[in-house]
Amino acid sequence: MKNVGLDACIPCPNFAVHQANLPNWIESRSVLESSISDQSSFGFVSIDLHRQLDQVNRIIAQLESGADGPAT
């Protein structure tokens, strides 16, 4: 996760998710939420972090609904 950003993965035409990856996406959400909180304490927040959090939340919702496959 440290080497490849979500911007490189999610838009890729070969990107797909699987139920087994749900814990990783939940961890990603936690890291993003923490980063947003940390930035807020300094008086600013990256719009890009909010965009990434929205993408991660969509993937988590898809996996929690039991759907594998391409992220929508």
Short mmCIF file of C-alpha atoms in Angstrom, two decimals:
data_model
loop_
_atom_site.label_atom_id
_atom_site.label_comp_id
_atom_site.label_asym_id
_atom_site.label_seq_id
_atom_site.Cartn_x
_atom_site.Cartn_y
_atom_site.Cartn_z
CA MET A 1 0.00 0.00 0.00
CA LYS A 2 2.92 2.36 0.63
CA ASN A 3 4.31 1.88 -2.87
CA VAL A 4 1.20 2.25 -5.01
CA GLY A 5 -1.41 4.95 -4.56
CA LEU A 6 -5.12 4.55 -5.05
CA ASP A 7 -4.90 6.89 -8.05
CA ALA A 8 -2.81 4.27 -9.84
CA CYS A 9 -4.99 1.30 -8.88
CA ILE A 10 -8.67 2.21 -8.90
CA PRO A 11 -8.86 3.73 -12.40
CA CYS A 12 -6.92 0.83 -13.93
CA PRO A 13 -9.10 -1.25 -16.30
CA ASN A 14 -7.75 -4.42 -14.65
CA PHE A 15 -8.68 -3.34 -11.14
CA ALA A 16 -10.91 -5.81 -9.31
CA VAL A 17 -11.65 -6.49 -5.66
CA HIS A 18 -12.39 -9.65 -3.72
CA GLN A 19 -14.00 -10.33 -0.36
CA ALA A 20 -10.65 -11.49 1.01
CA ASN A 21 -9.32 -7.95 0.55
CA LEU A 22 -11.97 -6.28 2.73
CA PRO A 23 -9.68 -5.98 5.80
CA ASN A 24 -7.10 -4.14 3.69
CA TRP A 25 -9.71 -1.66 2.45
CA ILE A 26 -10.97 -1.10 5.99
CA GLU A 27 -7.40 -0.37 7.05
CA SER A 28 -7.01 2.02 4.11
CA ARG A 29 -10.16 3.84 5.21
CA SER A 30 -8.81 4.15 8.74
CA VAL A 31 -5.50 5.58 7.48
CA LEU A 32 -7.29 8.10 5.26
CA GLU A 33 -9.66 9.16 8.04
CA SER A 34 -6.71 9.60 10.39
CA SER A 35 -4.83 11.67 7.81
CA ILE A 36 -7.86 13.89 7.27
CA SER A 37 -8.25 14.34 11.03
CA ASP A 38 -4.56 15.17 11.44
CA GLN A 39 -4.68 17.75 8.65
CA SER A 40 -7.85 19.29 10.09
CA SER A 41 -6.03 19.99 13.33
CA PHE A 42 -3.62 22.15 11.31
CA GLY A 43 -6.46 24.03 9.64
CA PHE A 44 -6.44 22.44 6.19
CA VAL A 45 -7.53 19.23 4.48
CA SER A 46 -6.55 17.84 1.12
CA ILE A 47 -9.50 17.51 -1.27
CA ASP A 48 -7.65 14.55 -2.76
CA LEU A 49 -7.79 12.68 0.55
CA HIS A 50 -11.57 13.15 0.63
CA ARG A 51 -11.82 11.88 -2.96
CA GLN A 52 -9.75 8.81 -2.08
CA LEU A 53 -11.87 8.20 1.02
CA ASP A 54 -15.03 8.30 -1.11
CA GLN A 55 -13.51 5.72 -3.48
CA VAL A 56 -12.49 3.45 -0.61
CA ASN A 57 -15.95 3.74 0.97
CA ARG A 58 -17.55 2.67 -2.33
CA ILE A 59 -15.25 -0.37 -2.52
CA ILE A 60 -15.99 -1.31 1.10
CA ALA A 61 -19.74 -1.00 0.50
CA GLN A 62 -19.43 -3.21 -2.56
CA LEU A 63 -17.50 -5.87 -0.65
CA GLU A 64 -19.81 -5.71 2.38
CA SER A 65 -22.77 -6.28 0.06
CA GLY A 66 -21.08 -9.51 -1.04
CA ALA A 67 -20.12 -8.36 -4.53
CA ASP A 68 -16.68 -9.18 -5.92
CA GLY A 69 -15.33 -7.88 -9.17
CA PRO A 70 -14.55 -4.51 -10.70
CA ALA A 71 -14.95 -1.59 -8.36
CA THR A 72 -17.75 0.70 -9.43
#
